[in-house]
JSON list of C-alpha atoms in Angstrom, two decimals:
[
{"chain": "A", "resi": 1, "resn": "UNK", "atom": "CA", "xyz": [28.16, 44.30, -4.70]},
{"chain": "A", "resi": 2, "resn": "UNK", "atom": "CA", "xyz": [24.50, 45.05, -3.89]},
{"chain": "A", "resi": 3, "resn": "UNK", "atom": "CA", "xyz": [22.15, 42.34, -5.19]},
{"chain": "A", "resi": 4, "resn": "UNK", "atom": "CA", "xyz": [18.35, 42.24, -5.23]},
{"chain": "A", "resi": 5, "resn": "UNK", "atom": "CA", "xyz": [16.29, 39.26, -6.42]},
{"chain": "A", "resi": 6, "resn": "UNK", "atom": "CA", "xyz": [12.48, 39.18, -6.70]},
{"chain": "A", "resi": 7, "resn": "UNK", "atom": "CA", "xyz": [10.22, 36.15, -6.36]},
{"chain": "A", "resi": 8, "resn": "UNK", "atom": "CA", "xyz": [6.56, 35.24, -5.74]},
{"chain": "A", "resi": 9, "resn": "UNK", "atom": "CA", "xyz": [4.96, 36.31, -9.01]},
{"chain": "A", "resi": 10, "resn": "UNK", "atom": "CA", "xyz": [2.32, 34.22, -10.71]},
{"chain": "A", "resi": 11, "resn": "UNK", "atom": "CA", "xyz": [-1.11, 34.13, -12.31]},
{"chain": "A", "resi": 12, "resn": "UNK", "atom": "CA", "xyz": [-4.29, 34.63, -10.27]},
{"chain": "A", "resi": 13, "resn": "UNK", "atom": "CA", "xyz": [-7.89, 35.68, -10.86]},
{"chain": "A", "resi": 14, "resn": "UNK", "atom": "CA", "xyz": [-9.20, 39.15, -10.11]},
{"chain": "A", "resi": 15, "resn": "UNK", "atom": "CA", "xyz": [-9.89, 39.55, -6.41]},
{"chain": "A", "resi": 16, "resn": "UNK", "atom": "CA", "xyz": [-7.11, 37.17, -5.43]},
{"chain": "A", "resi": 17, "resn": "UNK", "atom": "CA", "xyz": [-3.87, 37.77, -3.56]},
{"chain": "A", "resi": 18, "resn": "UNK", "atom": "CA", "xyz": [-0.14, 37.39, -4.06]},
{"chain": "A", "resi": 19, "resn": "UNK", "atom": "CA", "xyz": [2.88, 38.01, -1.85]},
{"chain": "A", "resi": 20, "resn": "UNK", "atom": "CA", "xyz": [6.06, 39.16, -3.56]},
{"chain": "A", "resi": 21, "resn": "UNK", "atom": "CA", "xyz": [9.49, 38.86, -1.97]},
{"chain": "A", "resi": 22, "resn": "UNK", "atom": "CA", "xyz": [12.78, 40.61, -2.62]},
{"chain": "A", "resi": 23, "resn": "UNK", "atom": "CA", "xyz": [16.00, 39.21, -1.23]},
{"chain": "A", "resi": 24, "resn": "UNK", "atom": "CA", "xyz": [18.76, 41.78, -0.81]},
{"chain": "A", "resi": 25, "resn": "UNK", "atom": "CA", "xyz": [22.44, 41.50, 0.04]},
{"chain": "A", "resi": 26, "resn": "UNK", "atom": "CA", "xyz": [25.59, 43.60, 0.20]},
{"chain": "A", "resi": 27, "resn": "UNK", "atom": "CA", "xyz": [23.97, 46.66, 1.83]},
{"chain": "A", "resi": 28, "resn": "UNK", "atom": "CA", "xyz": [26.54, 47.26, 4.54]},
{"chain": "A", "resi": 29, "resn": "UNK", "atom": "CA", "xyz": [27.62, 50.64, 5.93]},
{"chain": "A", "resi": 30, "resn": "UNK", "atom": "CA", "xyz": [24.82, 52.54, 4.16]},
{"chain": "A", "resi": 31, "resn": "UNK", "atom": "CA", "xyz": [21.14, 53.39, 4.53]},
{"chain": "A", "resi": 32, "resn": "UNK", "atom": "CA", "xyz": [18.79, 52.10, 1.83]},
{"chain": "A", "resi": 33, "resn": "UNK", "atom": "CA", "xyz": [15.22, 52.87, 0.85]},
{"chain": "A", "resi": 34, "resn": "UNK", "atom": "CA", "xyz": [13.50, 49.80, -0.64]},
{"chain": "A", "resi": 35, "resn": "UNK", "atom": "CA", "xyz": [10.88, 50.16, -3.36]},
{"chain": "A", "resi": 36, "resn": "UNK", "atom": "CA", "xyz": [8.58, 48.22, -5.67]},
{"chain": "A", "resi": 37, "resn": "UNK", "atom": "CA", "xyz": [7.98, 49.36, -9.24]},
{"chain": "A", "resi": 38, "resn": "UNK", "atom": "CA", "xyz": [5.99, 47.74, -12.03]},
{"chain": "A", "resi": 39, "resn": "UNK", "atom": "CA", "xyz": [5.86, 47.91, -15.79]},
{"chain": "A", "resi": 40, "resn": "UNK", "atom": "CA", "xyz": [2.95, 46.68, -17.91]},
{"chain": "A", "resi": 41, "resn": "UNK", "atom": "CA", "xyz": [3.44, 45.69, -21.58]},
{"chain": "A", "resi": 42, "resn": "UNK", "atom": "CA", "xyz": [3.79, 48.81, -23.72]},
{"chain": "A", "resi": 43, "resn": "UNK", "atom": "CA", "xyz": [3.73, 51.11, -20.69]},
{"chain": "A", "resi": 44, "resn": "UNK", "atom": "CA", "xyz": [6.32, 53.07, -18.76]},
{"chain": "A", "resi": 45, "resn": "UNK", "atom": "CA", "xyz": [7.62, 51.83, -15.43]},
{"chain": "A", "resi": 46, "resn": "UNK", "atom": "CA", "xyz": [5.60, 53.21, -12.52]},
{"chain": "A", "resi": 47, "resn": "UNK", "atom": "CA", "xyz": [6.15, 53.54, -8.80]},
{"chain": "A", "resi": 48, "resn": "UNK", "atom": "CA", "xyz": [4.16, 51.18, -6.56]},
{"chain": "A", "resi": 49, "resn": "UNK", "atom": "CA", "xyz": [5.44, 51.47, -3.00]},
{"chain": "A", "resi": 50, "resn": "UNK", "atom": "CA", "xyz": [8.48, 52.35, -0.91]},
{"chain": "A", "resi": 51, "resn": "UNK", "atom": "CA", "xyz": [9.67, 51.68, 2.62]},
{"chain": "A", "resi": 52, "resn": "UNK", "atom": "CA", "xyz": [12.52, 53.87, 3.84]},
{"chain": "A", "resi": 53, "resn": "UNK", "atom": "CA", "xyz": [15.38, 52.89, 6.11]},
{"chain": "A", "resi": 54, "resn": "UNK", "atom": "CA", "xyz": [13.45, 54.38, 9.04]},
{"chain": "A", "resi": 55, "resn": "UNK", "atom": "CA", "xyz": [10.32, 52.31, 8.12]},
{"chain": "A", "resi": 56, "resn": "UNK", "atom": "CA", "xyz": [8.38, 55.21, 6.62]},
{"chain": "A", "resi": 57, "resn": "UNK", "atom": "CA", "xyz": [6.06, 53.83, 3.92]},
{"chain": "A", "resi": 58, "resn": "UNK", "atom": "CA", "xyz": [4.68, 55.38, 0.74]},
{"chain": "A", "resi": 59, "resn": "UNK", "atom": "CA", "xyz": [2.08, 54.02, -1.71]},
{"chain": "A", "resi": 60, "resn": "UNK", "atom": "CA", "xyz": [0.86, 54.94, -5.16]},
{"chain": "A", "resi": 61, "resn": "UNK", "atom": "CA", "xyz": [-2.80, 55.98, -5.14]},
{"chain": "A", "resi": 62, "resn": "UNK", "atom": "CA", "xyz": [-3.65, 53.09, -7.45]},
{"chain": "A", "resi": 63, "resn": "UNK", "atom": "CA", "xyz": [-2.65, 50.47, -4.85]},
{"chain": "A", "resi": 64, "resn": "UNK", "atom": "CA", "xyz": [-3.35, 52.27, -1.57]},
{"chain": "A", "resi": 65, "resn": "UNK", "atom": "CA", "xyz": [-5.58, 50.18, 0.69]},
{"chain": "A", "resi": 66, "resn": "UNK", "atom": "CA", "xyz": [-4.88, 46.99, -1.27]},
{"chain": "A", "resi": 67, "resn": "UNK", "atom": "CA", "xyz": [-1.10, 46.55, -1.11]},
{"chain": "A", "resi": 68, "resn": "UNK", "atom": "CA", "xyz": [1.14, 46.47, 1.96]},
{"chain": "A", "resi": 69, "resn": "UNK", "atom": "CA", "xyz": [4.91, 46.84, 1.89]},
{"chain": "A", "resi": 70, "resn": "UNK", "atom": "CA", "xyz": [7.04, 45.46, 4.71]},
{"chain": "A", "resi": 71, "resn": "UNK", "atom": "CA", "xyz": [10.54, 44.20, 5.41]},
{"chain": "A", "resi": 72, "resn": "UNK", "atom": "CA", "xyz": [12.36, 41.72, 7.61]},
{"chain": "A", "resi": 73, "resn": "UNK", "atom": "CA", "xyz": [15.74, 43.25, 8.40]},
{"chain": "A", "resi": 74, "resn": "UNK", "atom": "CA", "xyz": [17.05, 40.04, 9.99]},
{"chain": "A", "resi": 75, "resn": "UNK", "atom": "CA", "xyz": [16.41, 38.15, 6.75]},
{"chain": "A", "resi": 76, "resn": "UNK", "atom": "CA", "xyz": [17.32, 41.07, 4.45]},
{"chain": "A", "resi": 77, "resn": "UNK", "atom": "CA", "xyz": [14.00, 40.57, 2.71]},
{"chain": "A", "resi": 78, "resn": "UNK", "atom": "CA", "xyz": [11.40, 43.00, 1.35]},
{"chain": "A", "resi": 79, "resn": "UNK", "atom": "CA", "xyz": [7.75, 42.00, 0.87]},
{"chain": "A", "resi": 80, "resn": "UNK", "atom": "CA", "xyz": [4.74, 43.27, -1.02]},
{"chain": "A", "resi": 81, "resn": "UNK", "atom": "CA", "xyz": [1.41, 41.78, 0.04]},
{"chain": "A", "resi": 82, "resn": "UNK", "atom": "CA", "xyz": [-1.08, 42.36, -2.77]},
{"chain": "A", "resi": 83, "resn": "UNK", "atom": "CA", "xyz": [-4.79, 41.86, -2.06]},
{"chain": "A", "resi": 84, "resn": "UNK", "atom": "CA", "xyz": [-7.94, 42.50, -4.10]},
{"chain": "A", "resi": 85, "resn": "UNK", "atom": "CA", "xyz": [-5.93, 42.25, -7.29]},
{"chain": "A", "resi": 86, "resn": "UNK", "atom": "CA", "xyz": [-7.28, 43.77, -10.49]},
{"chain": "A", "resi": 87, "resn": "UNK", "atom": "CA", "xyz": [-6.47, 43.06, -14.16]},
{"chain": "A", "resi": 88, "resn": "UNK", "atom": "CA", "xyz": [-4.76, 46.45, -14.34]},
{"chain": "A", "resi": 89, "resn": "UNK", "atom": "CA", "xyz": [-2.24, 45.20, -11.76]},
{"chain": "A", "resi": 90, "resn": "UNK", "atom": "CA", "xyz": [-0.82, 42.88, -14.41]},
{"chain": "A", "resi": 91, "resn": "UNK", "atom": "CA", "xyz": [2.83, 43.81, -14.89]},
{"chain": "A", "resi": 92, "resn": "UNK", "atom": "CA", "xyz": [6.43, 42.88, -14.31]},
{"chain": "A", "resi": 93, "resn": "UNK", "atom": "CA", "xyz": [7.20, 43.87, -10.72]},
{"chain": "A", "resi": 94, "resn": "UNK", "atom": "CA", "xyz": [10.68, 45.11, -9.87]},
{"chain": "A", "resi": 95, "resn": "UNK", "atom": "CA", "xyz": [12.44, 45.53, -6.55]},
{"chain": "A", "resi": 96, "resn": "UNK", "atom": "CA", "xyz": [14.79, 48.50, -6.16]},
{"chain": "A", "resi": 97, "resn": "UNK", "atom": "CA", "xyz": [17.28, 49.33, -3.43]},
{"chain": "A", "resi": 98, "resn": "UNK", "atom": "CA", "xyz": [18.07, 53.04, -3.29]},
{"chain": "A", "resi": 99, "resn": "UNK", "atom": "CA", "xyz": [21.28, 53.88, -1.49]},
{"chain": "A", "resi": 100, "resn": "UNK", "atom": "CA", "xyz": [21.06, 57.24, 0.30]},
{"chain": "A", "resi": 101, "resn": "UNK", "atom": "CA", "xyz": [23.70, 57.98, 2.93]},
{"chain": "A", "resi": 102, "resn": "UNK", "atom": "CA", "xyz": [26.75, 55.97, 3.92]},
{"chain": "A", "resi": 103, "resn": "UNK", "atom": "CA", "xyz": [28.86, 56.15, 7.07]},
{"chain": "A", "resi": 104, "resn": "UNK", "atom": "CA", "xyz": [32.41, 56.96, 6.03]},
{"chain": "A", "resi": 105, "resn": "UNK", "atom": "CA", "xyz": [35.00, 57.46, 8.75]},
{"chain": "A", "resi": 106, "resn": "UNK", "atom": "CA", "xyz": [32.28, 58.26, 11.29]},
{"chain": "A", "resi": 107, "resn": "UNK", "atom": "CA", "xyz": [30.53, 60.84, 9.07]},
{"chain": "A", "resi": 108, "resn": "UNK", "atom": "CA", "xyz": [27.41, 60.59, 6.89]},
{"chain": "A", "resi": 109, "resn": "UNK", "atom": "CA", "xyz": [28.08, 61.05, 3.18]},
{"chain": "A", "resi": 110, "resn": "UNK", "atom": "CA", "xyz": [25.54, 61.15, 0.34]},
{"chain": "A", "resi": 111, "resn": "UNK", "atom": "CA", "xyz": [26.03, 58.35, -2.22]},
{"chain": "A", "resi": 112, "resn": "UNK", "atom": "CA", "xyz": [22.64, 58.09, -3.91]},
{"chain": "A", "resi": 113, "resn": "UNK", "atom": "CA", "xyz": [22.37, 55.16, -6.33]},
{"chain": "A", "resi": 114, "resn": "UNK", "atom": "CA", "xyz": [19.71, 52.63, -7.39]},
{"chain": "A", "resi": 115, "resn": "UNK", "atom": "CA", "xyz": [20.11, 48.85, -7.63]},
{"chain": "A", "resi": 116, "resn": "UNK", "atom": "CA", "xyz": [17.48, 46.84, -9.51]},
{"chain": "A", "resi": 117, "resn": "UNK", "atom": "CA", "xyz": [16.34, 43.25, -9.63]},
{"chain": "A", "resi": 118, "resn": "UNK", "atom": "CA", "xyz": [15.33, 41.49, -12.85]},
{"chain": "A", "resi": 119, "resn": "UNK", "atom": "CA", "xyz": [11.63, 41.38, -11.99]},
{"chain": "A", "resi": 120, "resn": "UNK", "atom": "CA", "xyz": [8.87, 38.87, -11.28]},
{"chain": "A", "resi": 121, "resn": "UNK", "atom": "CA", "xyz": [5.76, 38.62, -13.47]},
{"chain": "A", "resi": 122, "resn": "UNK", "atom": "CA", "xyz": [2.26, 39.12, -12.07]},
{"chain": "A", "resi": 123, "resn": "UNK", "atom": "CA", "xyz": [-0.73, 38.28, -14.28]},
{"chain": "A", "resi": 124, "resn": "UNK", "atom": "CA", "xyz": [-4.31, 38.95, -13.17]},
{"chain": "A", "resi": 125, "resn": "UNK", "atom": "CA", "xyz": [-7.17, 37.50, -15.20]},
{"chain": "A", "resi": 126, "resn": "UNK", "atom": "CA", "xyz": [-10.74, 38.84, -15.29]}
]
């Protein structure tokens, strides 16, 4: 029932900026951590950034100081503001919703599971 859909990818020159969005739905009765991952051609998927249900943020060293993760709970939308982009940032960017704890009958229960979007492509030219 959980759905996540990314948007905002595109092609820009090095030094430019992009703002990615992730629309989420169906996340009722549970706490979710929201994350961005990316995968370059021929490479393994790597972690980019995460914002937990309590708004705690985490960044990969490669993007720290350049990227900013945020969310709008009212709109059920996750964002990734990417500045000072580099060619090595070129990748398919994926949004992930990680379910952690759910309220069941008034008690917290662990139901850890990941839900993934289909990705949005970011291409940075030299």
